Amino acid sequence: MTQRPLTEHLRDDGQQLSIEEYERAGGYQALRKALTQMTPSEVIEEVKASNLRGRGGAGFPTGMKWGACPPGSDMAKPRYAISNSDEMEPGTFKDRLLMQQNPHQLLEGLILCGYAIDAQIGYLFLRWAYTASAKSLMQAVREAYEKGYLGENILGSTFSMDVKMHTSAGRYICGEETALLNALEGVRPIPRSRPPFPAQCGLWGRPTVVNNAETLSNVPHIVRHGAAWYKSLSPSSDGGTKMYGVSGRVKKAGLWELPMGTTIRELLDGRAGGMRDGYTLRGIIPGGASTDFLTGAHLDVKMDFDSMQKAGSRLGTGTMIILDDKTCPVGLVLNLERFFARESCGWCTPCREGLPWIVKILESIEKGEGELGDLDILEWQCQALGPGKTYCVHAPGAVEPLQSALKYFREDFEQHIEEKQCPWKAK
Ligand SMILES: Cc1cc2nc3c(=O)[nH]c(=O)nc-3n(C[C@H](O)[C@H](O)[C@H](O)COP(=O)(O)O)c2cc1C
Ligand code: SF4
């Protein structure tokens, strides 16, 4: 039977697991094991061996990130471990389920990260609108202090750690890990240049690790059962499980924990029940709004980091948006680009000026006022805002749905221009 370590103990009524329920399910045993039987570097080695890759979008190896913190107790202190739960990517709705329904799992992962990198303070950085998650996590933090899993000399060890919560200002850029550090410091949340990386010089100049909430939720299971067990959960070289989501005009939109590398077909047809009656599949944005479209020809592609890249997209957050045949692809991309343009932090010119320009062109095409040369300008803009051209990866991510829409749905753009109207609105 498929194992679902992140979600198998969730309550049927959707309420959060109490600390007692979490403990009965094996909760906090990993922390006990780490504090009594493992050195911090052994925890890092186990996470490295598990091949856990970050679930926040970029897929960076978690153990490697932790290992980049300078070892040794004489190094800069305090250090910080941060859970990134800003989750403002359109189409992405996975971290909130883990936070609302199994908050101790995330907290245990954060404490284990703190132990591994010798952090004295942990932050839960949450999207401002996630009030239910904030409530559930705050209750978990209180319970963890009462039981001695947080605070001075955790479980009688020499390791001490406090955890605080911060709800963000409601800007998408606050989820970018270095902008997040600025937000926590109370200054304008623009990304920082790298190097130095946060592991060396992060919050208030101290070594800091920022990990996605789903990433951290995996850690207690890896420490408790070992890297080999974790890798065995999936046939994919990435190992482990993944919270996958499907939204759009499917029969049962939702979120499921499945082995890493589950195919798009299994998610779309097997879990989401296929397209709603009367609708046909046209496109798939596989990993949240900032990833490239795939199409019906990619149904058998595995949703893991390497397979998605080979197919010309990214796993991103693993939460796919479905485009159907009754939705205008130009209108859909315009909607996404409006979001990305509004959420640009404005720090670098190509992104600040380029994204609104893209929006203007798409608006004119959608209104039937576009010209064929506009498509060349859009393509050029996708190049100009691509990887390495801007200060952070907001802009390259923002143009991914556009560049792939121009590749797969070019005839729809051309039809708007030739017919001087949106064909969907004319129907
Ligand atoms: C504009 C922007 C927004 C982001 N928002 C989030 C977010 O809400 N949550 C998240 O975990 N990562 C987000 N990221 C990615 C983070 O910068 C970072 O890669 C991630 O938190 C690292 O954690 P991981 O290694 O566990 O994936 C965002 C990146 C960008 C460029
Ligand atoms: S790419 Fe956009 S969001 Fe990132 S630093 Fe530049 S202006 Fe800000």
Tab-separated table of C-alpha atoms and ligand atoms in Angstrom:
chain	number	residue	atom	x	y	z
A	1	MET	CA	0.000	0.000	0.000
A	2	THR	CA	1.227	3.487	-0.824
A	3	GLN	CA	2.550	5.258	2.273
A	4	ARG	CA	1.563	8.869	2.918
A	5	PRO	CA	3.714	9.977	5.856
A	6	LEU	CA	2.674	13.634	5.622
A	7	THR	CA	-1.065	13.059	5.617
A	8	GLU	CA	-1.906	9.500	6.689
A	9	HIS	CA	-2.696	10.511	10.264
A	10	LEU	CA	-4.903	13.498	9.419
A	11	ARG	CA	-8.292	13.576	11.136
A	12	ASP	CA	-11.359	12.797	9.049
A	13	ASP	CA	-13.120	15.931	10.345
A	14	GLY	CA	-10.335	18.195	8.984
A	15	GLN	CA	-9.519	19.534	12.459
A	16	GLN	CA	-5.895	19.894	13.497
A	17	LEU	CA	-4.111	17.002	15.226
A	18	SER	CA	-3.642	17.699	18.924
A	19	ILE	CA	-0.174	17.121	20.335
A	20	GLU	CA	-1.367	13.873	21.943
A	21	GLU	CA	-2.733	12.581	18.630
A	22	TYR	CA	0.486	13.571	16.889
A	23	GLU	CA	2.565	11.790	19.542
A	24	ARG	CA	0.431	8.635	19.244
A	25	ALA	CA	1.213	8.674	15.511
A	26	GLY	CA	4.969	8.734	16.287
A	27	GLY	CA	5.280	12.499	16.483
A	28	TYR	CA	8.342	14.016	18.176
A	29	GLN	CA	10.135	10.633	18.156
A	30	ALA	CA	12.439	11.970	15.460
A	31	LEU	CA	13.330	14.946	17.658
A	32	ARG	CA	13.984	12.618	20.592
A	33	LYS	CA	16.119	10.377	18.377
A	34	ALA	CA	18.108	13.304	16.989
A	35	LEU	CA	18.759	14.858	20.407
A	36	THR	CA	19.761	11.594	22.077
A	37	GLN	CA	21.406	9.576	19.306
A	38	MET	CA	22.548	11.922	16.548
A	39	THR	CA	24.939	14.828	16.206
A	40	PRO	CA	23.743	17.838	14.184
A	41	SER	CA	26.014	16.843	11.305
A	42	GLU	CA	24.543	13.311	11.348
A	43	VAL	CA	21.077	14.848	10.931
A	44	ILE	CA	22.365	16.854	7.973
A	45	GLU	CA	23.962	13.746	6.441
A	46	GLU	CA	20.693	11.791	6.796
A	47	VAL	CA	18.739	14.580	5.083
A	48	LYS	CA	21.395	14.737	2.354
A	49	ALA	CA	21.218	10.957	1.855
A	50	SER	CA	17.410	11.113	1.599
A	51	ASN	CA	17.743	13.288	-1.502
A	52	LEU	CA	14.992	15.607	-0.195
A	53	ARG	CA	14.664	18.533	-2.605
A	54	GLY	CA	12.952	21.775	-1.619
A	55	ARG	CA	9.200	21.857	-2.216
A	56	GLY	CA	8.989	25.665	-2.485
A	57	GLY	CA	9.547	25.689	-6.251
A	58	ALA	CA	13.245	25.537	-7.092
A	59	GLY	CA	13.966	22.005	-5.851
A	60	PHE	CA	17.298	22.809	-4.195
A	61	PRO	CA	18.692	19.847	-2.176
A	62	THR	CA	17.729	20.480	1.461
A	63	GLY	CA	20.678	18.702	3.114
A	64	MET	CA	23.114	20.655	0.967
A	65	LYS	CA	21.481	23.938	2.024
A	66	TRP	CA	21.743	22.986	5.695
A	67	GLY	CA	25.339	21.835	5.216
A	68	ALA	CA	26.275	25.277	3.876
A	69	CYS	CA	25.788	26.800	7.342
A	70	PRO	CA	29.250	27.176	8.842
A	71	PRO	CA	29.690	24.454	11.504
A	72	GLY	CA	31.103	25.106	14.967
A	73	SER	CA	29.584	26.636	18.073
A	74	ASP	CA	31.988	29.597	18.066
A	75	MET	CA	30.502	30.905	14.800
A	76	ALA	CA	28.014	33.790	14.580
A	77	LYS	CA	24.944	33.533	16.818
A	78	PRO	CA	22.045	33.586	17.029
A	79	ARG	CA	21.268	31.578	13.946
A	80	TYR	CA	17.830	31.196	12.436
A	81	ALA	CA	15.688	28.420	10.924
A	82	ILE	CA	12.706	29.720	8.953
A	83	SER	CA	9.609	28.031	7.584
A	84	ASN	CA	8.498	29.765	4.398
A	85	SER	CA	4.708	29.510	4.261
A	86	ASP	CA	3.973	32.639	2.264
A	87	GLU	CA	2.243	30.555	-0.450
A	88	MET	CA	0.917	33.328	-2.694
A	89	GLU	CA	1.610	31.622	-6.040
A	90	PRO	CA	-1.691	31.486	-7.985
A	91	GLY	CA	-2.871	27.864	-8.140
A	92	THR	CA	-0.829	26.739	-5.132
A	93	PHE	CA	-2.710	25.607	-2.046
A	94	LYS	CA	-0.672	22.850	-0.409
A	95	ASP	CA	1.191	24.297	2.585
A	96	ARG	CA	-1.990	25.505	4.245
A	97	LEU	CA	-3.381	21.961	4.498
A	98	LEU	CA	-0.199	20.759	6.236
A	99	MET	CA	-0.195	23.767	8.572
A	100	GLN	CA	-3.869	23.676	9.446
A	101	GLN	CA	-4.249	19.968	9.919
A	102	ASN	CA	-0.812	18.750	11.024
A	103	PRO	CA	0.968	21.781	12.524
A	104	HIS	CA	3.202	19.740	14.868
A	105	GLN	CA	4.761	17.927	11.923
A	106	LEU	CA	5.977	21.242	10.474
A	107	LEU	CA	7.055	22.446	13.903
A	108	GLU	CA	9.047	19.252	14.547
A	109	GLY	CA	10.693	19.682	11.117
A	110	LEU	CA	11.599	23.269	11.983
A	111	ILE	CA	13.073	22.256	15.366
A	112	LEU	CA	15.091	19.474	13.682
A	113	CYS	CA	16.388	22.004	11.157
A	114	GLY	CA	17.276	24.282	14.079
A	115	TYR	CA	19.157	21.435	15.796
A	116	ALA	CA	21.025	20.564	12.587
A	117	ILE	CA	22.264	24.094	11.945
A	118	ASP	CA	22.529	25.151	15.619
A	119	ALA	CA	19.755	27.773	15.364
A	120	GLN	CA	18.439	29.288	18.548
A	121	ILE	CA	15.402	30.912	16.952
A	122	GLY	CA	12.866	29.607	14.472
A	123	TYR	CA	10.371	31.708	12.525
A	124	LEU	CA	7.078	30.635	11.022
A	125	PHE	CA	6.633	33.133	8.171
A	126	LEU	CA	3.027	32.946	6.988
A	127	ARG	CA	0.885	34.529	4.308
A	128	TRP	CA	-1.173	37.215	6.029
A	129	ALA	CA	-4.473	35.705	4.877
A	130	TYR	CA	-3.743	32.285	6.409
A	131	THR	CA	-5.469	33.059	9.695
A	132	ALA	CA	-6.640	29.465	10.240
A	133	SER	CA	-3.082	28.169	9.722
A	134	ALA	CA	-1.729	30.846	12.074
A	135	LYS	CA	-4.206	29.827	14.782
A	136	SER	CA	-3.435	26.168	14.392
A	137	LEU	CA	0.338	26.708	14.446
A	138	MET	CA	0.186	29.021	17.465
A	139	GLN	CA	-1.721	26.361	19.385
A	140	ALA	CA	0.926	23.810	18.352
A	141	VAL	CA	3.731	26.133	19.490
A	142	ARG	CA	2.065	26.566	22.905
A	143	GLU	CA	1.593	22.790	23.258
A	144	ALA	CA	5.206	22.140	22.232
A	145	TYR	CA	6.516	24.552	24.907
A	146	GLU	CA	4.331	22.891	27.552
A	147	LYS	CA	5.678	19.439	26.672
A	148	GLY	CA	9.336	20.539	26.573
A	149	TYR	CA	9.800	20.236	22.799
A	150	LEU	CA	10.617	23.958	22.630
A	151	GLY	CA	12.375	26.371	24.974
A	152	GLU	CA	15.393	25.819	27.222
A	153	ASN	CA	17.201	22.455	27.142
A	154	ILE	CA	14.751	20.616	24.914
A	155	LEU	CA	13.996	17.121	26.281
A	156	GLY	CA	16.823	17.556	28.817
A	157	SER	CA	19.465	18.116	26.124
A	158	THR	CA	21.859	21.049	25.777
A	159	PHE	CA	19.881	22.294	22.744
A	160	SER	CA	17.507	25.258	23.268
A	161	MET	CA	15.281	26.928	20.700
A	162	ASP	CA	12.397	29.414	20.594
A	163	VAL	CA	9.851	29.739	17.781
A	164	LYS	CA	8.042	32.946	16.749
A	165	MET	CA	5.411	33.638	14.122
A	166	HIS	CA	5.324	36.445	11.545
A	167	THR	CA	2.413	37.029	9.192
A	168	SER	CA	3.537	38.694	5.992
A	169	ALA	CA	2.557	41.998	4.414
A	170	GLY	CA	0.555	40.282	1.681
A	171	ARG	CA	2.997	40.708	-1.206
A	172	TYR	CA	4.034	37.778	-3.404
A	173	ILE	CA	7.681	38.858	-3.286
A	174	CYS	CA	7.729	38.333	0.492
A	175	GLY	CA	7.928	34.596	-0.316
A	176	GLU	CA	11.253	34.999	-2.150
A	177	GLU	CA	13.650	33.839	0.509
A	178	THR	CA	15.907	36.894	0.715
A	179	ALA	CA	12.994	39.364	0.406
A	180	LEU	CA	11.463	37.365	3.255
A	181	LEU	CA	14.547	38.116	5.365
A	182	ASN	CA	14.165	41.830	4.654
A	183	ALA	CA	10.473	41.604	5.555
A	184	LEU	CA	11.382	40.019	8.894
A	185	GLU	CA	13.922	42.764	9.527
A	186	GLY	CA	11.177	45.331	8.940
A	187	VAL	CA	12.677	46.901	5.813
A	188	ARG	CA	11.407	47.013	2.220
A	189	PRO	CA	10.978	43.381	1.041
A	190	ILE	CA	13.171	43.419	-2.033
A	191	PRO	CA	15.395	40.429	-2.827
A	192	ARG	CA	19.046	40.541	-1.751
A	193	SER	CA	21.952	39.829	-4.044
A	194	ARG	CA	23.652	36.458	-3.687
A	195	PRO	CA	26.382	35.693	-2.668
A	196	PRO	CA	26.485	35.858	0.249
A	197	PHE	CA	23.828	33.158	0.608
A	198	PRO	CA	21.527	33.193	3.636
A	199	ALA	CA	23.288	30.105	5.030
A	200	GLN	CA	26.321	32.325	5.618
A	201	CYS	CA	24.746	35.750	6.001
A	202	GLY	CA	20.973	35.752	6.410
A	203	LEU	CA	18.629	37.313	8.940
A	204	TRP	CA	20.393	40.240	10.657
A	205	GLY	CA	23.613	39.010	9.053
A	206	ARG	CA	23.521	35.625	10.802
A	207	PRO	CA	23.571	32.108	9.274
A	208	THR	CA	19.973	31.319	8.301
A	209	VAL	CA	18.119	28.509	6.566
A	210	VAL	CA	14.814	29.195	4.810
A	211	ASN	CA	12.790	26.147	3.801
A	212	ASN	CA	9.331	25.655	2.445
A	213	ALA	CA	6.683	24.351	4.892
A	214	GLU	CA	6.191	21.094	2.947
A	215	THR	CA	9.959	20.531	2.801
A	216	LEU	CA	10.235	20.828	6.585
A	217	SER	CA	7.191	18.588	7.113
A	218	ASN	CA	9.139	15.732	5.467
A	219	VAL	CA	12.103	15.989	7.837
A	220	PRO	CA	10.676	14.218	10.964
A	221	HIS	CA	9.896	11.150	8.834
A	222	ILE	CA	13.375	11.066	7.297
A	223	VAL	CA	15.083	11.351	10.676
A	224	ARG	CA	12.780	8.789	12.286
A	225	HIS	CA	12.784	6.122	9.554
A	226	GLY	CA	16.032	6.877	7.715
A	227	ALA	CA	17.027	8.041	4.266
A	228	ALA	CA	16.729	4.602	2.616
A	229	TRP	CA	13.102	4.236	3.721
A	230	TYR	CA	12.297	7.748	2.482
A	231	LYS	CA	13.809	7.094	-0.928
A	232	SER	CA	11.884	3.812	-1.183
A	233	LEU	CA	8.561	5.690	-1.045
A	234	SER	CA	8.834	6.474	-4.735
A	235	PRO	CA	10.442	4.925	-7.822
A	236	SER	CA	11.610	8.405	-8.899
A	237	SER	CA	15.241	9.319	-8.287
A	238	ASP	CA	13.951	12.259	-6.230
A	239	GLY	CA	12.395	9.895	-3.658
A	240	GLY	CA	9.716	10.543	-1.041
A	241	THR	CA	6.181	11.763	-1.542
A	242	LYS	CA	4.779	15.039	-2.861
A	243	MET	CA	1.666	17.066	-2.160
A	244	TYR	CA	0.107	17.352	-5.626
A	245	GLY	CA	-2.881	19.526	-6.508
A	246	VAL	CA	-5.217	19.932	-9.478
A	247	SER	CA	-7.467	22.940	-10.134
A	248	GLY	CA	-9.532	24.013	-13.134
A	249	ARG	CA	-12.541	22.463	-14.856
A	250	VAL	CA	-11.959	18.918	-13.636
A	251	LYS	CA	-14.517	16.737	-11.883
A	252	LYS	CA	-12.825	16.743	-8.449
A	253	ALA	CA	-10.275	19.496	-7.938
A	254	GLY	CA	-8.136	18.729	-4.891
A	255	LEU	CA	-4.862	17.935	-3.194
A	256	TRP	CA	-3.257	14.507	-2.690
A	257	GLU	CA	-0.048	13.141	-1.212
A	258	LEU	CA	1.392	10.650	-3.704
A	259	PRO	CA	4.776	9.125	-4.538
A	260	MET	CA	7.122	11.652	-6.127
A	261	GLY	CA	7.061	11.075	-9.880
A	262	THR	CA	3.319	10.334	-10.187
A	263	THR	CA	2.323	11.005	-13.796
A	264	ILE	CA	0.156	13.903	-14.932
A	265	ARG	CA	-2.372	11.340	-16.237
A	266	GLU	CA	-2.707	9.690	-12.839
A	267	LEU	CA	-3.296	13.079	-11.217
A	268	LEU	CA	-5.695	14.413	-13.802
A	269	ASP	CA	-7.699	11.276	-14.586
A	270	GLY	CA	-7.027	9.032	-11.588
A	271	ARG	CA	-7.360	11.614	-8.801
A	272	ALA	CA	-9.203	14.611	-10.248
A	273	GLY	CA	-11.654	12.369	-12.153
A	274	GLY	CA	-10.800	13.812	-15.578
A	275	MET	CA	-12.290	16.858	-17.280
A	276	ARG	CA	-15.812	17.989	-16.412
A	277	ASP	CA	-18.455	16.862	-18.895
A	278	GLY	CA	-18.467	19.135	-21.931
A	279	TYR	CA	-14.867	20.294	-21.476
A	280	THR	CA	-11.718	19.071	-23.243
A	281	LEU	CA	-8.148	19.391	-22.020
A	282	ARG	CA	-5.991	21.942	-23.845
A	283	GLY	CA	-3.132	22.744	-21.520
A	284	ILE	CA	-1.561	22.066	-18.145
A	285	ILE	CA	0.423	24.519	-16.031
A	286	PRO	CA	2.047	21.839	-13.882
A	287	GLY	CA	3.626	23.575	-10.919
A	288	GLY	CA	1.844	26.766	-9.916
A	289	ALA	CA	1.392	29.807	-12.163
A	290	SER	CA	5.088	30.482	-12.827
A	291	THR	CA	5.790	27.289	-14.796
A	292	ASP	CA	5.595	26.547	-18.545
A	293	PHE	CA	2.447	25.032	-20.078
A	294	LEU	CA	2.464	21.394	-21.115
A	295	THR	CA	-0.255	19.757	-23.230
A	296	GLY	CA	-2.212	16.533	-23.674
A	297	ALA	CA	0.901	15.076	-25.335
A	298	HIS	CA	2.619	15.174	-21.931
A	299	LEU	CA	0.110	13.167	-19.909
A	300	ASP	CA	2.594	10.368	-19.225
A	301	VAL	CA	5.333	12.682	-17.999
A	302	LYS	CA	6.291	12.050	-14.387
A	303	MET	CA	5.824	14.918	-11.973
A	304	ASP	CA	9.352	14.948	-10.576
A	305	PHE	CA	12.049	17.583	-10.916
A	306	ASP	CA	14.106	16.037	-13.709
A	307	SER	CA	11.242	14.611	-15.805
A	308	MET	CA	9.399	17.934	-15.787
A	309	GLN	CA	12.513	19.793	-16.851
A	310	LYS	CA	13.089	17.351	-19.704
A	311	ALA	CA	9.505	17.932	-20.850
A	312	GLY	CA	10.186	21.692	-21.006
A	313	SER	CA	8.555	22.829	-17.774
A	314	ARG	CA	9.201	22.681	-14.021
A	315	LEU	CA	7.742	20.742	-11.109
A	316	GLY	CA	7.477	24.062	-9.233
A	317	THR	CA	5.024	23.589	-6.390
A	318	GLY	CA	3.440	20.483	-7.962
A	319	THR	CA	-0.023	22.043	-8.008
A	320	MET	CA	-1.321	22.075	-11.583
A	321	ILE	CA	-3.791	24.419	-13.258
A	322	ILE	CA	-5.806	22.955	-16.131
A	323	LEU	CA	-6.703	24.948	-19.262
A	324	ASP	CA	-9.861	23.714	-21.007
A	325	ASP	CA	-11.170	24.299	-24.528
A	326	LYS	CA	-13.797	26.837	-23.395
A	327	THR	CA	-11.277	29.162	-21.785
A	328	CYS	CA	-9.340	31.701	-23.838
A	329	PRO	CA	-5.592	31.008	-23.398
A	330	VAL	CA	-4.794	34.671	-24.107
A	331	GLY	CA	-7.208	35.757	-21.378
A	332	LEU	CA	-5.782	33.209	-18.940
A	333	VAL	CA	-2.193	34.296	-19.563
A	334	LEU	CA	-3.238	37.963	-19.347
A	335	ASN	CA	-4.796	37.289	-15.965
A	336	LEU	CA	-1.572	35.678	-14.706
A	337	GLU	CA	0.649	38.423	-16.135
A	338	ARG	CA	-1.511	41.081	-14.452
A	339	PHE	CA	-0.794	39.350	-11.158
A	340	PHE	CA	2.942	39.080	-11.814
A	341	ALA	CA	3.190	42.722	-12.996
A	342	ARG	CA	1.352	43.960	-9.910
A	343	GLU	CA	3.579	41.871	-7.647
A	344	SER	CA	6.915	43.000	-9.116
A	345	CYS	CA	8.844	44.626	-6.287
A	346	GLY	CA	10.062	47.256	-8.752
A	347	TRP	CA	13.724	46.964	-7.827
A	348	CYS	CA	15.088	46.192	-11.311
A	349	THR	CA	14.050	47.865	-14.538
A	350	PRO	CA	13.417	44.893	-16.877
A	351	CYS	CA	10.858	43.405	-14.482
A	352	ARG	CA	9.323	46.703	-13.280
A	353	GLU	CA	8.837	48.031	-16.832
A	354	GLY	CA	8.733	44.804	-18.850
A	355	LEU	CA	5.871	43.034	-17.085
A	356	PRO	CA	3.418	45.979	-17.381
A	357	TRP	CA	4.414	46.268	-21.073
A	358	ILE	CA	3.551	42.583	-21.551
A	359	VAL	CA	0.199	43.221	-19.859
A	360	LYS	CA	-0.540	46.185	-22.166
A	361	ILE	CA	0.210	44.123	-25.289
A	362	LEU	CA	-1.850	41.171	-24.093
A	363	GLU	CA	-4.741	43.509	-23.228
A	364	SER	CA	-4.716	44.973	-26.721
A	365	ILE	CA	-4.597	41.498	-28.325
A	366	GLU	CA	-7.447	40.329	-26.109
A	367	LYS	CA	-9.490	43.406	-27.108
A	368	GLY	CA	-8.876	42.685	-30.814
A	369	GLU	CA	-6.542	45.653	-31.228
A	370	GLY	CA	-3.310	43.687	-31.581
A	371	GLU	CA	-0.937	43.451	-34.546
A	372	LEU	CA	1.069	40.447	-35.749
A	373	GLY	CA	4.342	42.197	-34.786
A	374	ASP	CA	3.126	42.153	-31.158
A	375	LEU	CA	3.877	38.455	-30.963
A	376	ASP	CA	7.523	39.123	-31.846
A	377	ILE	CA	7.671	41.790	-29.144
A	378	LEU	CA	6.167	39.374	-26.623
A	379	GLU	CA	8.716	36.718	-27.590
A	380	TRP	CA	11.529	39.217	-27.292
A	381	GLN	CA	10.215	40.261	-23.860
A	382	CYS	CA	10.254	36.636	-22.722
A	383	GLN	CA	13.951	36.519	-23.668
A	384	ALA	CA	14.685	39.885	-22.060
A	385	LEU	CA	13.096	38.828	-18.759
A	386	GLY	CA	14.520	35.288	-18.831
A	387	PRO	CA	16.961	33.640	-16.408
A	388	GLY	CA	19.921	35.796	-15.425
A	389	LYS	CA	18.480	39.050	-16.784
A	390	THR	CA	16.880	40.279	-13.570
A	391	TYR	CA	17.777	40.572	-9.931
A	392	CYS	CA	15.611	37.638	-8.782
A	393	VAL	CA	13.646	34.836	-10.472
A	394	HIS	CA	10.262	36.537	-10.196
A	395	ALA	CA	10.479	37.833	-13.781
A	396	PRO	CA	11.789	34.594	-15.395
A	397	GLY	CA	8.983	32.705	-13.626
A	398	ALA	CA	6.416	35.290	-14.680
A	399	VAL	CA	7.183	34.838	-18.386
A	400	GLU	CA	7.135	31.016	-18.329
A	401	PRO	CA	3.365	30.651	-18.926
A	402	LEU	CA	3.533	33.324	-21.651
A	403	GLN	CA	6.498	31.870	-23.552
A	404	SER	CA	4.938	28.402	-23.564
A	405	ALA	CA	1.483	29.750	-24.518
A	406	LEU	CA	3.116	31.416	-27.529
A	407	LYS	CA	4.599	28.018	-28.399
A	408	TYR	CA	1.522	25.822	-27.916
A	409	PHE	CA	-1.402	28.205	-28.508
A	410	ARG	CA	0.093	30.581	-31.073
A	411	GLU	CA	-2.841	30.131	-33.428
A	412	ASP	CA	-5.152	31.478	-30.701
A	413	PHE	CA	-3.093	34.661	-30.430
A	414	GLU	CA	-3.065	34.989	-34.226
A	415	GLN	CA	-6.826	34.411	-34.400
A	416	HIS	CA	-7.418	37.295	-31.974
A	417	ILE	CA	-5.294	39.550	-34.182
A	418	GLU	CA	-6.740	38.447	-37.533
A	419	GLU	CA	-10.401	38.475	-36.414
A	420	LYS	CA	-9.886	41.669	-34.372
A	421	GLN	CA	-11.751	40.188	-31.425
A	422	CYS	CA	-11.491	37.490	-28.790
A	423	PRO	CA	-12.923	34.350	-30.452
A	424	TRP	CA	-14.206	33.102	-27.082
A	425	LYS	CA	-16.127	36.316	-26.367
A	426	ALA	CA	-17.500	36.330	-29.922
A	427	LYS	CA	-18.955	32.810	-29.485
B	1	LIG	C1	8.523	35.709	-6.225
B	1	LIG	C2	8.813	34.474	-5.428
B	1	LIG	C3	7.898	34.026	-4.490
B	1	LIG	C4	8.160	32.879	-3.744
B	1	LIG	N1	7.235	32.457	-2.826
B	1	LIG	C5	7.500	31.350	-2.080
B	1	LIG	C6	6.567	30.896	-1.100
B	1	LIG	O1	5.504	31.478	-0.899
B	1	LIG	N2	6.882	29.794	-0.380
B	1	LIG	C7	8.070	29.121	-0.569
B	1	LIG	O2	8.353	28.147	0.139
B	1	LIG	N3	8.960	29.519	-1.486
B	1	LIG	C8	8.701	30.615	-2.239
B	1	LIG	N4	9.625	31.034	-3.151
B	1	LIG	C9	10.898	30.284	-3.252
B	1	LIG	C10	11.857	30.732	-2.155
B	1	LIG	O3	12.604	31.845	-2.629
B	1	LIG	C11	12.842	29.628	-1.744
B	1	LIG	O4	13.411	29.062	-2.888
B	1	LIG	C12	12.203	28.531	-0.919
B	1	LIG	O5	11.470	29.029	0.170
B	1	LIG	C13	13.284	27.614	-0.412
B	1	LIG	O6	12.736	26.530	0.283
B	1	LIG	P1	12.894	25.046	-0.225
B	1	LIG	O7	14.339	24.848	-0.553
B	1	LIG	O8	12.437	24.217	0.921
B	1	LIG	O9	12.025	24.909	-1.439
B	1	LIG	C14	9.376	32.168	-3.931
B	1	LIG	C15	10.293	32.614	-4.894
B	1	LIG	C16	10.007	33.749	-5.642
B	1	LIG	C17	10.999	34.203	-6.659
B	2	SF4	S1	12.934	40.554	-10.870
B	2	SF4	FE1	11.159	41.805	-10.292
B	2	SF4	S2	10.620	41.085	-8.261
B	2	SF4	FE2	12.744	40.393	-8.659
B	2	SF4	S3	14.060	42.045	-7.876
B	2	SF4	FE3	13.656	42.537	-10.012
B	2	SF4	S4	11.877	43.917	-9.895
B	2	SF4	FE4	11.977	42.840	-7.958
